[in-house]
């Protein structure tokens, strides 16, 4: 046996290679409130709930009690009345998956099992909805947005027909930080008898305290479900989100998300979410934080985010060659090169992201995306703004300006030669999709077989943009799969 202390030392050693989770230096993935007491409270609550199994809240009633209180908090926050019900899930993806599954069951109840329903969403909607369509057998119908990510409600409303099981809008969309026109889309969907899901996984625990926004939650007629992640701006550790169902069919919709069977040899199974046995620790941590912060606590933390957003936008406005994409609200912004100035003055967002790593800051590369129909959303860098960033905001804005000066005029990475080499090997548009061995060979050819936390990513992103999607998806899957192959 290995000594417990040695095992933990080894974990500490491994953790030293991770990007910093606290202090706001990583502007994606992590959501640091900046309050140590919240982390300590979450740890203590998670530990208390550690031995429980969320599989059966009749045996462990504390689980049902915490879930009721979390759902109660979320539905007040999102202006849902007493008819709004919901579940605690393991994260944003699971909440989105279950919203789609529930809508598909209700659609089948109305239309039978013969046809194939459609899922309509803006092209900026989170990838979780593509996954949901794939898993639950719907046709995914993405609606193109303007190059700045703006969705024209008429474009999405024009797609609403009898075969649509669910229409999705975001509050806000992750890639752009833009709030979709919920007030136009949801009532139009309701008039056609189509449910409307607001994906507030990202903004659900921030936008309720953001001033002067148009209504986007259960106040809007036609909004039938909302997802909101406790493990993002709810400031809980990973593994917890909520999915709420409202409207006339709210209870029916929530039931449709369940799986139940008495048709096997074991205990009767009722799973409200996708998992069977599940940890109650993330729920306990999320519950404790909502109890502790309450409305006032979230309002205060949102105030800190608003101040950082103002500072960052003011800084970007002063940087020649760099602009904010569209007009975001809330805690995300995307920056792009200013195409109105000569190339020598432009700041390429991916060059900027790579240069910031050397200064101790990580913003997130987003490849350009050519939508169905051909309109391109340019490649950008995403910034998730957290309360913890406020402390270092002066240092961050100075780094942003200095790194922009460093890369101004450097052209975007060009993966043209690499993409041509891959085309020559048969992996071009309409060509082959590489299997595991070929994908690994192509990654090595691209010099991307090893990517660590500090690796420059501009070239890999440019390659992703140029390759046919099935090829780039195979390469990225291979990259990730190899990481967990035993050495
Ligand atoms: C708008 C939106 N929806 C869904 C998700 C998926 O959430 P998760 O990563 O928790 O599965 C995200 C994640 O960033 C998001 O921003």
Short mmCIF file of C-alpha atoms and ligand atoms in Angstrom, two decimals:
data_model
loop_
_atom_site.label_atom_id
_atom_site.label_comp_id
_atom_site.label_asym_id
_atom_site.label_seq_id
_atom_site.Cartn_x
_atom_site.Cartn_y
_atom_site.Cartn_z
CA UNK A 1 0.00 0.00 0.00
CA UNK A 2 1.11 3.53 -0.68
CA UNK A 3 1.03 5.98 2.25
CA UNK A 4 -1.96 8.33 2.10
CA UNK A 5 0.34 11.32 2.59
CA UNK A 6 2.45 10.28 -0.41
CA UNK A 7 -0.65 9.88 -2.55
CA UNK A 8 -1.76 13.39 -1.69
CA UNK A 9 1.73 14.76 -2.29
CA UNK A 10 1.62 13.24 -5.76
CA UNK A 11 -1.74 14.91 -6.42
CA UNK A 12 -0.34 18.26 -5.27
CA UNK A 13 2.55 17.75 -7.64
CA UNK A 14 0.15 17.00 -10.51
CA UNK A 15 -2.02 20.00 -9.63
CA UNK A 16 1.00 22.29 -9.94
CA UNK A 17 0.77 21.90 -13.73
CA UNK A 18 -2.85 23.15 -13.81
CA UNK A 19 -3.87 26.65 -14.86
CA UNK A 20 -4.75 28.77 -11.80
CA UNK A 21 -8.38 28.30 -10.76
CA UNK A 22 -8.44 31.35 -8.50
CA UNK A 23 -7.66 35.01 -8.93
CA UNK A 24 -9.46 35.57 -12.23
CA UNK A 25 -6.37 34.85 -14.37
CA UNK A 26 -8.14 32.22 -16.47
CA UNK A 27 -11.04 33.93 -18.24
CA UNK A 28 -13.01 30.75 -19.05
CA UNK A 29 -13.87 27.43 -17.38
CA UNK A 30 -13.63 28.71 -13.78
CA UNK A 31 -15.89 31.13 -11.93
CA UNK A 32 -14.11 32.51 -8.90
CA UNK A 33 -16.19 34.66 -6.59
CA UNK A 34 -13.01 35.91 -4.94
CA UNK A 35 -14.51 35.00 -1.55
CA UNK A 36 -12.54 32.31 0.33
CA UNK A 37 -15.44 31.80 2.71
CA UNK A 38 -17.62 30.55 -0.19
CA UNK A 39 -15.09 27.88 -1.13
CA UNK A 40 -14.80 26.79 2.49
CA UNK A 41 -18.57 26.63 2.90
CA UNK A 42 -18.96 24.63 -0.31
CA UNK A 43 -16.22 22.19 0.82
CA UNK A 44 -17.80 21.68 4.22
CA UNK A 45 -21.29 21.13 2.78
CA UNK A 46 -19.95 18.76 0.10
CA UNK A 47 -18.13 16.76 2.75
CA UNK A 48 -21.25 16.44 4.91
CA UNK A 49 -23.20 15.08 1.95
CA UNK A 50 -20.36 12.92 0.56
CA UNK A 51 -21.63 9.45 1.66
CA UNK A 52 -25.17 9.97 0.34
CA UNK A 53 -26.54 8.53 -2.88
CA UNK A 54 -28.80 10.87 -4.84
CA UNK A 55 -30.41 7.83 -6.42
CA UNK A 56 -33.07 7.64 -3.74
CA UNK A 57 -34.23 10.77 -1.89
CA UNK A 58 -36.83 8.72 0.02
CA UNK A 59 -33.95 7.00 1.85
CA UNK A 60 -31.97 10.24 2.14
CA UNK A 61 -34.61 12.97 2.58
CA UNK A 62 -31.96 15.67 3.08
CA UNK A 63 -31.38 15.44 -0.67
CA UNK A 64 -35.01 16.20 -1.50
CA UNK A 65 -35.03 19.05 1.05
CA UNK A 66 -31.94 20.68 -0.46
CA UNK A 67 -33.27 20.21 -3.98
CA UNK A 68 -36.62 21.82 -3.08
CA UNK A 69 -34.81 24.82 -1.63
CA UNK A 70 -32.46 25.22 -4.59
CA UNK A 71 -35.35 25.01 -7.07
CA UNK A 72 -37.32 27.47 -4.93
CA UNK A 73 -34.42 29.91 -4.98
CA UNK A 74 -33.93 29.57 -8.73
CA UNK A 75 -37.59 29.99 -9.59
CA UNK A 76 -37.87 33.18 -7.51
CA UNK A 77 -34.70 34.49 -9.15
CA UNK A 78 -36.17 33.76 -12.61
CA UNK A 79 -39.62 35.17 -11.78
CA UNK A 80 -41.35 31.80 -12.00
CA UNK A 81 -44.61 31.39 -10.11
CA UNK A 82 -45.66 28.47 -7.95
CA UNK A 83 -46.35 26.37 -11.02
CA UNK A 84 -42.66 26.37 -11.98
CA UNK A 85 -40.97 23.06 -11.04
CA UNK A 86 -37.55 21.65 -11.73
CA UNK A 87 -34.59 19.40 -11.08
CA UNK A 88 -31.00 19.75 -10.01
CA UNK A 89 -28.68 18.24 -12.61
CA UNK A 90 -24.94 17.63 -12.92
CA UNK A 91 -24.24 20.64 -15.16
CA UNK A 92 -25.26 22.78 -18.09
CA UNK A 93 -25.00 20.06 -20.68
CA UNK A 94 -27.24 17.73 -18.69
CA UNK A 95 -29.81 20.50 -18.14
CA UNK A 96 -29.88 21.23 -21.88
CA UNK A 97 -30.08 17.52 -22.75
CA UNK A 98 -33.03 17.03 -20.42
CA UNK A 99 -34.86 20.11 -21.73
CA UNK A 100 -34.64 18.59 -25.21
CA UNK A 101 -35.57 15.09 -24.06
CA UNK A 102 -38.66 16.43 -22.28
CA UNK A 103 -39.71 18.46 -25.34
CA UNK A 104 -39.23 15.45 -27.59
CA UNK A 105 -41.48 13.27 -25.38
CA UNK A 106 -44.22 15.92 -25.39
CA UNK A 107 -43.91 16.29 -29.16
CA UNK A 108 -44.21 12.52 -29.62
CA UNK A 109 -47.25 12.47 -27.34
CA UNK A 110 -48.90 14.92 -29.73
CA UNK A 111 -47.59 13.73 -33.09
CA UNK A 112 -46.81 10.04 -32.60
CA UNK A 113 -43.52 8.21 -33.00
CA UNK A 114 -43.44 8.20 -36.79
CA UNK A 115 -42.00 11.60 -37.75
CA UNK A 116 -38.69 13.09 -36.71
CA UNK A 117 -38.93 16.32 -34.73
CA UNK A 118 -36.74 19.34 -35.25
CA UNK A 119 -34.75 21.38 -32.73
CA UNK A 120 -34.41 25.03 -33.80
CA UNK A 121 -31.69 27.20 -32.25
CA UNK A 122 -29.53 30.18 -33.20
CA UNK A 123 -26.15 29.16 -34.61
CA UNK A 124 -24.60 30.71 -31.48
CA UNK A 125 -26.50 28.32 -29.15
CA UNK A 126 -24.29 26.07 -27.05
CA UNK A 127 -23.01 22.86 -28.63
CA UNK A 128 -24.91 20.92 -25.95
CA UNK A 129 -28.01 21.27 -28.15
CA UNK A 130 -26.29 19.55 -31.06
CA UNK A 131 -25.39 16.76 -28.67
CA UNK A 132 -29.02 16.59 -27.48
CA UNK A 133 -30.32 16.38 -31.04
CA UNK A 134 -27.86 13.59 -31.76
CA UNK A 135 -28.62 11.59 -28.62
CA UNK A 136 -32.39 12.01 -28.70
CA UNK A 137 -32.85 11.73 -32.44
CA UNK A 138 -34.00 15.16 -33.51
CA UNK A 139 -32.95 17.13 -36.58
CA UNK A 140 -30.79 20.06 -35.52
CA UNK A 141 -31.73 23.24 -37.38
CA UNK A 142 -29.32 26.10 -36.61
CA UNK A 143 -30.47 29.60 -37.57
CA UNK A 144 -27.69 31.84 -38.92
CA UNK A 145 -26.89 35.05 -37.05
CA UNK A 146 -25.33 38.29 -38.30
CA UNK A 147 -21.49 38.40 -38.34
CA UNK A 148 -21.60 40.10 -34.92
CA UNK A 149 -23.71 37.24 -33.53
CA UNK A 150 -27.02 39.15 -33.46
CA UNK A 151 -30.10 37.01 -34.04
CA UNK A 152 -32.94 38.48 -36.10
CA UNK A 153 -36.08 37.08 -34.41
CA UNK A 154 -37.88 36.95 -37.77
CA UNK A 155 -35.30 34.43 -39.01
CA UNK A 156 -35.94 31.99 -36.19
CA UNK A 157 -39.72 32.55 -36.13
CA UNK A 158 -39.85 31.74 -39.86
CA UNK A 159 -38.54 28.23 -39.04
CA UNK A 160 -41.29 27.40 -36.54
CA UNK A 161 -43.57 24.71 -37.88
CA UNK A 162 -45.49 21.67 -36.66
CA UNK A 163 -42.41 19.46 -36.68
CA UNK A 164 -40.53 21.69 -34.22
CA UNK A 165 -40.32 20.09 -30.77
CA UNK A 166 -38.40 22.95 -29.16
CA UNK A 167 -36.96 26.36 -29.96
CA UNK A 168 -33.93 27.50 -27.99
CA UNK A 169 -32.63 30.99 -27.20
CA UNK A 170 -29.68 31.97 -25.00
CA UNK A 171 -29.31 34.39 -22.10
CA UNK A 172 -26.63 35.13 -23.07
CA UNK A 173 -24.94 33.11 -25.83
CA UNK A 174 -21.53 31.90 -24.67
CA UNK A 175 -19.50 32.74 -27.82
CA UNK A 176 -20.63 36.38 -27.99
CA UNK A 177 -22.21 37.34 -24.66
CA UNK A 178 -25.28 38.57 -26.57
CA UNK A 179 -28.76 38.23 -25.10
CA UNK A 180 -31.06 36.63 -27.69
CA UNK A 181 -34.44 38.32 -28.39
CA UNK A 182 -36.42 36.13 -25.97
CA UNK A 183 -39.29 38.64 -25.86
CA UNK A 184 -39.93 38.23 -29.59
CA UNK A 185 -39.22 34.52 -30.03
CA UNK A 186 -41.01 32.92 -27.04
CA UNK A 187 -44.48 34.49 -27.61
CA UNK A 188 -44.30 33.66 -31.33
CA UNK A 189 -43.44 30.05 -30.42
CA UNK A 190 -46.33 29.94 -27.92
CA UNK A 191 -48.74 31.16 -30.61
CA UNK A 192 -47.73 28.11 -32.65
CA UNK A 193 -47.92 25.71 -29.68
CA UNK A 194 -44.13 25.23 -29.59
CA UNK A 195 -42.20 25.23 -26.28
CA UNK A 196 -39.29 27.66 -25.87
CA UNK A 197 -36.21 26.93 -23.77
CA UNK A 198 -34.04 29.79 -22.50
CA UNK A 199 -30.49 28.55 -22.04
CA UNK A 200 -29.30 30.67 -19.14
CA UNK A 201 -26.64 28.13 -18.11
CA UNK A 202 -24.08 30.91 -18.37
CA UNK A 203 -26.03 34.00 -17.30
CA UNK A 204 -28.75 32.55 -15.08
CA UNK A 205 -27.13 33.56 -11.79
CA UNK A 206 -25.96 36.99 -13.02
CA UNK A 207 -28.54 38.55 -15.34
CA UNK A 208 -31.29 38.64 -12.67
CA UNK A 209 -29.19 41.33 -10.95
CA UNK A 210 -28.00 43.11 -14.11
CA UNK A 211 -29.88 46.40 -14.56
CA UNK A 212 -31.92 47.59 -17.54
CA UNK A 213 -32.31 44.33 -19.43
CA UNK A 214 -35.39 43.41 -21.43
CA UNK A 215 -37.31 40.56 -19.76
CA UNK A 216 -35.85 37.18 -20.75
CA UNK A 217 -37.07 34.76 -18.03
CA UNK A 218 -40.46 33.34 -16.95
CA UNK A 219 -41.95 36.83 -17.18
CA UNK A 220 -41.97 36.38 -20.94
CA UNK A 221 -45.06 34.60 -22.27
CA UNK A 222 -44.06 31.39 -23.99
CA UNK A 223 -40.89 30.62 -22.02
CA UNK A 224 -41.45 27.01 -20.97
CA UNK A 225 -38.09 25.99 -19.53
CA UNK A 226 -34.86 27.61 -18.34
CA UNK A 227 -31.46 26.13 -17.51
CA UNK A 228 -29.12 27.96 -15.10
CA UNK A 229 -25.79 26.65 -13.80
CA UNK A 230 -24.87 26.80 -10.16
CA UNK A 231 -21.37 25.70 -11.09
CA UNK A 232 -20.84 28.82 -13.17
CA UNK A 233 -22.02 32.13 -11.70
CA UNK A 234 -23.80 30.30 -8.88
CA UNK A 235 -20.15 29.96 -7.65
CA UNK A 236 -20.55 26.29 -6.66
CA UNK A 237 -17.84 23.73 -7.46
CA UNK A 238 -18.38 21.75 -10.65
CA UNK A 239 -21.27 19.33 -10.97
CA UNK A 240 -24.45 21.30 -10.38
CA UNK A 241 -27.06 23.11 -12.49
CA UNK A 242 -30.83 23.55 -12.45
CA UNK A 243 -33.47 22.94 -15.09
CA UNK A 244 -36.83 24.59 -14.50
CA UNK A 245 -40.10 23.91 -16.33
CA UNK A 246 -42.97 26.40 -16.37
CA UNK A 247 -46.06 27.28 -18.31
CA UNK A 248 -49.27 25.29 -18.58
CA UNK A 249 -47.44 22.02 -19.21
CA UNK A 250 -44.61 22.58 -16.72
CA UNK A 251 -45.33 19.53 -14.57
CA UNK A 252 -45.94 17.30 -17.58
CA UNK A 253 -42.74 18.56 -19.17
CA UNK A 254 -40.70 17.78 -16.06
CA UNK A 255 -42.19 14.29 -15.87
CA UNK A 256 -41.23 13.77 -19.51
CA UNK A 257 -37.60 14.33 -18.54
CA UNK A 258 -37.75 11.33 -16.15
CA UNK A 259 -36.93 7.72 -16.86
CA UNK A 260 -38.85 5.13 -14.83
CA UNK A 261 -39.06 1.37 -15.08
CA UNK A 262 -40.40 -1.51 -13.04
CA UNK A 263 -39.57 -3.90 -15.89
CA UNK A 264 -36.39 -5.52 -14.65
CA UNK A 265 -35.38 -7.86 -11.83
CA UNK A 266 -34.10 -5.24 -9.41
CA UNK A 267 -35.37 -2.26 -7.44
CA UNK A 268 -37.94 0.00 -9.13
CA UNK A 269 -36.00 2.70 -10.98
CA UNK A 270 -36.99 6.35 -11.23
CA UNK A 271 -34.24 8.63 -12.55
CA UNK A 272 -35.23 12.30 -12.86
CA UNK A 273 -31.92 13.04 -14.59
CA UNK A 274 -29.53 11.11 -16.82
CA UNK A 275 -27.47 9.41 -14.13
CA UNK A 276 -28.45 6.62 -11.78
CA UNK A 277 -26.40 6.75 -8.59
CA UNK A 278 -25.15 10.29 -8.16
CA UNK A 279 -23.21 12.29 -5.67
CA UNK A 280 -25.18 14.68 -3.46
CA UNK A 281 -22.04 16.74 -2.80
CA UNK A 282 -22.44 19.20 -5.70
CA UNK A 283 -26.09 19.74 -4.71
CA UNK A 284 -25.10 20.31 -1.09
CA UNK A 285 -22.39 22.78 -2.10
CA UNK A 286 -24.75 24.66 -4.42
CA UNK A 287 -27.50 24.66 -1.83
CA UNK A 288 -25.14 26.02 0.87
CA UNK A 289 -23.93 28.82 -1.37
CA UNK A 290 -27.42 29.94 -2.40
CA UNK A 291 -28.50 29.88 1.25
CA UNK A 292 -25.45 31.90 2.29
CA UNK A 293 -25.38 34.46 -0.50
CA UNK A 294 -29.08 34.95 -1.02
CA UNK A 295 -30.33 37.70 -3.28
CA UNK A 296 -28.12 40.35 -1.72
CA UNK A 297 -24.93 38.31 -2.08
CA UNK A 298 -25.51 37.58 -5.76
CA UNK A 299 -26.39 41.24 -6.38
CA UNK A 300 -23.08 42.30 -4.82
CA UNK A 301 -21.01 39.83 -6.85
CA UNK A 302 -22.82 40.87 -10.02
CA UNK A 303 -21.87 44.48 -9.22
CA UNK A 304 -18.19 43.44 -9.26
CA UNK A 305 -18.63 41.76 -12.64
CA UNK A 306 -20.31 44.87 -14.06
CA UNK A 307 -17.40 47.02 -12.95
CA UNK A 308 -14.89 44.68 -14.60
CA UNK A 309 -17.00 44.61 -17.78
CA UNK A 310 -16.99 48.41 -17.91
CA UNK A 311 -13.23 48.54 -17.36
CA UNK A 312 -12.48 45.90 -20.00
CA UNK A 313 -14.76 47.52 -22.58
CA UNK A 314 -13.22 50.92 -21.91
CA UNK A 315 -9.75 49.44 -22.37
CA UNK A 316 -10.67 47.66 -25.62
CA UNK A 317 -12.22 50.87 -26.94
CA UNK A 318 -8.81 52.51 -26.46
CA UNK A 319 -6.85 49.76 -28.26
CA UNK A 320 -6.36 50.46 -31.96
CA UNK A 321 -7.15 47.45 -34.09
CA UNK A 322 -9.23 45.52 -31.53
CA UNK A 323 -13.01 45.71 -30.98
CA UNK A 324 -15.70 44.01 -28.95
CA UNK A 325 -17.99 41.81 -31.05
CA UNK A 326 -21.58 43.08 -31.04
CA UNK A 327 -23.08 44.59 -27.91
CA UNK A 328 -22.83 41.98 -25.15
CA UNK A 329 -24.60 42.16 -21.81
CA UNK A 330 -23.50 40.30 -18.72
CA UNK A 331 -20.30 38.49 -17.90
CA UNK A 332 -18.96 37.46 -21.34
CA UNK A 333 -17.43 39.48 -24.12
CA UNK A 334 -15.67 38.44 -27.32
CA UNK A 335 -12.98 40.55 -28.97
CA UNK A 336 -12.17 40.53 -32.69
CA UNK A 337 -9.79 42.32 -35.05
CA UNK A 338 -11.08 45.71 -36.21
CA UNK A 339 -11.60 45.16 -39.94
CA UNK A 340 -12.15 48.89 -40.52
CA UNK A 341 -8.45 49.74 -39.99
CA UNK A 342 -5.59 48.71 -42.30
CA UNK A 343 -4.13 45.20 -41.68
CA UNK A 344 -0.95 46.73 -40.26
CA UNK A 345 -3.01 48.22 -37.42
CA UNK A 346 -5.15 45.18 -36.63
CA UNK A 347 -4.85 43.10 -33.47
CA UNK A 348 -5.54 39.47 -34.24
CA UNK A 349 -7.47 38.02 -31.26
CA UNK A 350 -5.69 34.66 -31.35
CA UNK A 351 -2.25 36.26 -31.52
CA UNK A 352 -3.39 38.39 -28.59
CA UNK A 353 -4.56 35.34 -26.62
CA UNK A 354 -1.21 33.61 -27.23
CA UNK A 355 0.72 36.73 -26.19
CA UNK A 356 -1.31 37.11 -22.99
CA UNK A 357 -0.25 33.65 -21.79
CA UNK A 358 3.30 34.93 -21.37
CA UNK A 359 1.93 37.71 -19.18
CA UNK A 360 0.03 35.27 -16.94
CA UNK A 361 -3.50 35.63 -18.37
CA UNK A 362 -5.58 33.16 -20.36
CA UNK A 363 -8.40 34.25 -22.64
CA UNK A 364 -10.11 31.67 -24.83
CA UNK A 365 -9.54 31.17 -28.57
CA UNK A 366 -12.74 30.74 -30.60
CA UNK A 367 -12.27 29.74 -34.26
CA UNK A 368 -14.19 31.64 -36.93
CA UNK A 369 -17.43 29.94 -37.84
CA UNK A 370 -19.01 29.90 -41.28
CA UNK A 371 -22.70 29.36 -40.62
CA UNK A 372 -25.09 27.45 -42.85
CA UNK A 373 -25.80 29.93 -45.66
CA UNK A 374 -22.25 31.27 -45.63
CA UNK A 375 -22.29 34.19 -43.17
CA UNK A 376 -19.11 34.01 -41.12
CA UNK A 377 -18.76 34.92 -37.46
CA UNK A 378 -15.09 35.96 -37.27
CA UNK A 379 -12.53 34.24 -35.11
CA UNK A 380 -12.45 35.83 -31.69
CA UNK A 381 -11.19 35.59 -28.15
CA UNK A 382 -13.71 34.98 -25.39
CA UNK A 383 -13.45 36.58 -21.94
CA UNK A 384 -15.53 35.31 -19.03
CA UNK A 385 -15.47 38.09 -16.43
CA UNK A 386 -15.63 36.96 -12.82
CA UNK A 387 -15.83 38.87 -9.53
CA UNK A 388 -12.29 37.75 -8.65
CA UNK A 389 -10.96 39.65 -11.65
CA UNK A 390 -11.90 42.97 -10.07
CA UNK A 391 -8.92 42.80 -7.72
CA UNK A 392 -6.46 42.52 -10.59
CA UNK A 393 -8.37 44.53 -13.16
CA UNK A 394 -5.68 47.20 -13.49
CA UNK A 395 -3.03 44.57 -14.13
CA UNK A 396 -5.28 42.76 -16.62
CA UNK A 397 -6.22 45.82 -18.66
CA UNK A 398 -2.55 46.89 -18.75
CA UNK A 399 -1.60 43.40 -19.99
CA UNK A 400 -4.36 43.53 -22.60
CA UNK A 401 -3.07 46.84 -23.93
CA UNK A 402 0.61 45.80 -23.84
CA UNK A 403 -0.02 42.42 -25.51
CA UNK A 404 -2.09 44.20 -28.19
CA UNK A 405 0.84 46.54 -28.88
CA UNK A 406 3.10 43.50 -29.14
CA UNK A 407 1.01 41.71 -31.79
CA UNK A 408 -0.51 44.66 -33.67
CA UNK A 409 -0.01 44.10 -37.40
CA UNK A 410 0.98 40.43 -37.02
CA UNK A 411 -1.28 38.65 -39.53
CA UNK A 412 -3.61 35.89 -38.36
CA UNK A 413 -2.08 32.40 -38.28
CA UNK A 414 -2.23 30.75 -41.68
CA UNK A 415 -2.80 27.03 -41.73
CA UNK A 416 -3.28 26.98 -45.51
CA UNK A 417 -0.23 24.84 -46.26
CA UNK A 418 -1.13 22.32 -43.54
CA UNK A 419 -4.73 22.10 -44.72
CA UNK A 420 -3.51 21.62 -48.32
CA UNK A 421 -1.21 18.80 -47.18
CA UNK A 422 -4.15 17.13 -45.46
CA UNK A 423 -6.32 17.59 -48.53
CA UNK A 424 -3.60 15.96 -50.62
CA UNK A 425 -3.77 12.97 -48.28
CA UNK A 426 -7.51 12.69 -48.98
CA UNK A 427 -8.89 14.51 -45.93
CA UNK A 428 -10.41 17.46 -47.77
CA UNK A 429 -14.04 18.53 -48.21
CA UNK A 430 -16.15 15.45 -48.98
CA UNK A 431 -13.10 13.24 -48.43
CA UNK A 432 -12.15 10.67 -45.84
CA UNK A 433 -12.53 11.07 -42.08
CA UNK A 434 -9.37 9.90 -40.31
CA UNK A 435 -9.55 6.98 -37.91
CA UNK A 436 -7.52 7.02 -34.67
CA UNK A 437 -4.13 6.19 -36.22
CA UNK A 438 -4.48 8.55 -39.17
CA UNK A 439 -5.76 11.33 -36.90
CA UNK A 440 -2.70 10.95 -34.68
CA UNK A 441 -0.44 11.07 -37.73
CA UNK A 442 -2.17 14.28 -38.92
CA UNK A 443 -1.85 15.86 -35.48
CA UNK A 444 1.87 15.13 -35.51
CA UNK A 445 2.11 16.58 -39.00
CA UNK A 446 0.42 19.74 -37.66
CA UNK A 447 2.80 19.87 -34.68
CA UNK A 448 -0.25 19.67 -32.42
CA UNK A 449 0.22 16.24 -30.90
CA UNK A 450 1.13 17.80 -27.57
CA UNK A 451 -0.90 20.72 -26.24
CA UNK A 452 -0.37 21.91 -22.68
CA UNK A 453 -1.92 24.74 -20.69
CA UNK A 454 0.52 27.32 -22.08
CA UNK A 455 0.75 26.19 -25.70
CA UNK A 456 0.13 28.80 -28.42
CA UNK A 457 -3.09 27.85 -30.16
CA UNK A 458 -3.46 30.30 -33.08
CA UNK A 459 -2.27 27.81 -35.71
CA UNK A 460 -4.37 24.92 -34.39
CA UNK A 461 -7.45 27.19 -34.42
CA UNK A 462 -6.70 28.34 -37.98
CA UNK A 463 -6.40 24.69 -39.01
CA UNK A 464 -9.73 23.84 -37.37
CA UNK A 465 -11.32 26.63 -39.37
CA UNK A 466 -9.90 25.37 -42.66
CA UNK A 467 -10.52 21.63 -42.34
CA UNK A 468 -13.86 19.96 -43.03
CA UNK A 469 -15.67 19.73 -39.68
CA UNK A 470 -15.66 15.89 -39.52
CA UNK A 471 -11.87 15.93 -39.98
CA UNK A 472 -11.18 18.59 -37.33
CA UNK A 473 -13.59 16.84 -34.96
CA UNK A 474 -11.71 13.56 -35.45
CA UNK A 475 -8.37 15.28 -34.79
CA UNK A 476 -9.57 16.97 -31.60
CA UNK A 477 -11.19 13.76 -30.33
CA UNK A 478 -7.91 11.95 -30.91
CA UNK A 479 -5.96 14.66 -29.10
CA UNK A 480 -8.19 14.30 -26.05
CA UNK A 481 -8.37 10.50 -26.16
CA UNK A 482 -4.59 10.16 -26.18
CA UNK A 483 -4.32 12.31 -23.04
CA UNK A 484 -5.94 9.60 -20.94
CA UNK A 485 -4.19 6.64 -22.52
CA UNK A 486 -2.07 4.99 -19.79
CA UNK A 487 1.61 5.78 -20.31
C1 LIG B 1 -24.90 29.01 -22.62
C2 LIG B 1 -24.33 27.70 -22.19
N1 LIG B 1 -25.09 26.59 -22.24
C3 LIG B 1 -24.63 25.39 -21.87
C4 LIG B 1 -23.33 25.22 -21.44
C5 LIG B 1 -22.82 23.85 -21.07
O1 LIG B 1 -22.51 23.82 -19.72
P1 LIG B 1 -21.55 22.72 -19.05
O2 LIG B 1 -20.18 23.00 -19.55
O3 LIG B 1 -21.74 22.98 -17.59
O4 LIG B 1 -22.04 21.38 -19.43
C6 LIG B 1 -22.50 26.35 -21.37
C7 LIG B 1 -21.09 26.23 -20.95
O5 LIG B 1 -20.31 27.14 -21.04
C8 LIG B 1 -23.00 27.62 -21.74
O6 LIG B 1 -22.24 28.73 -21.70
#
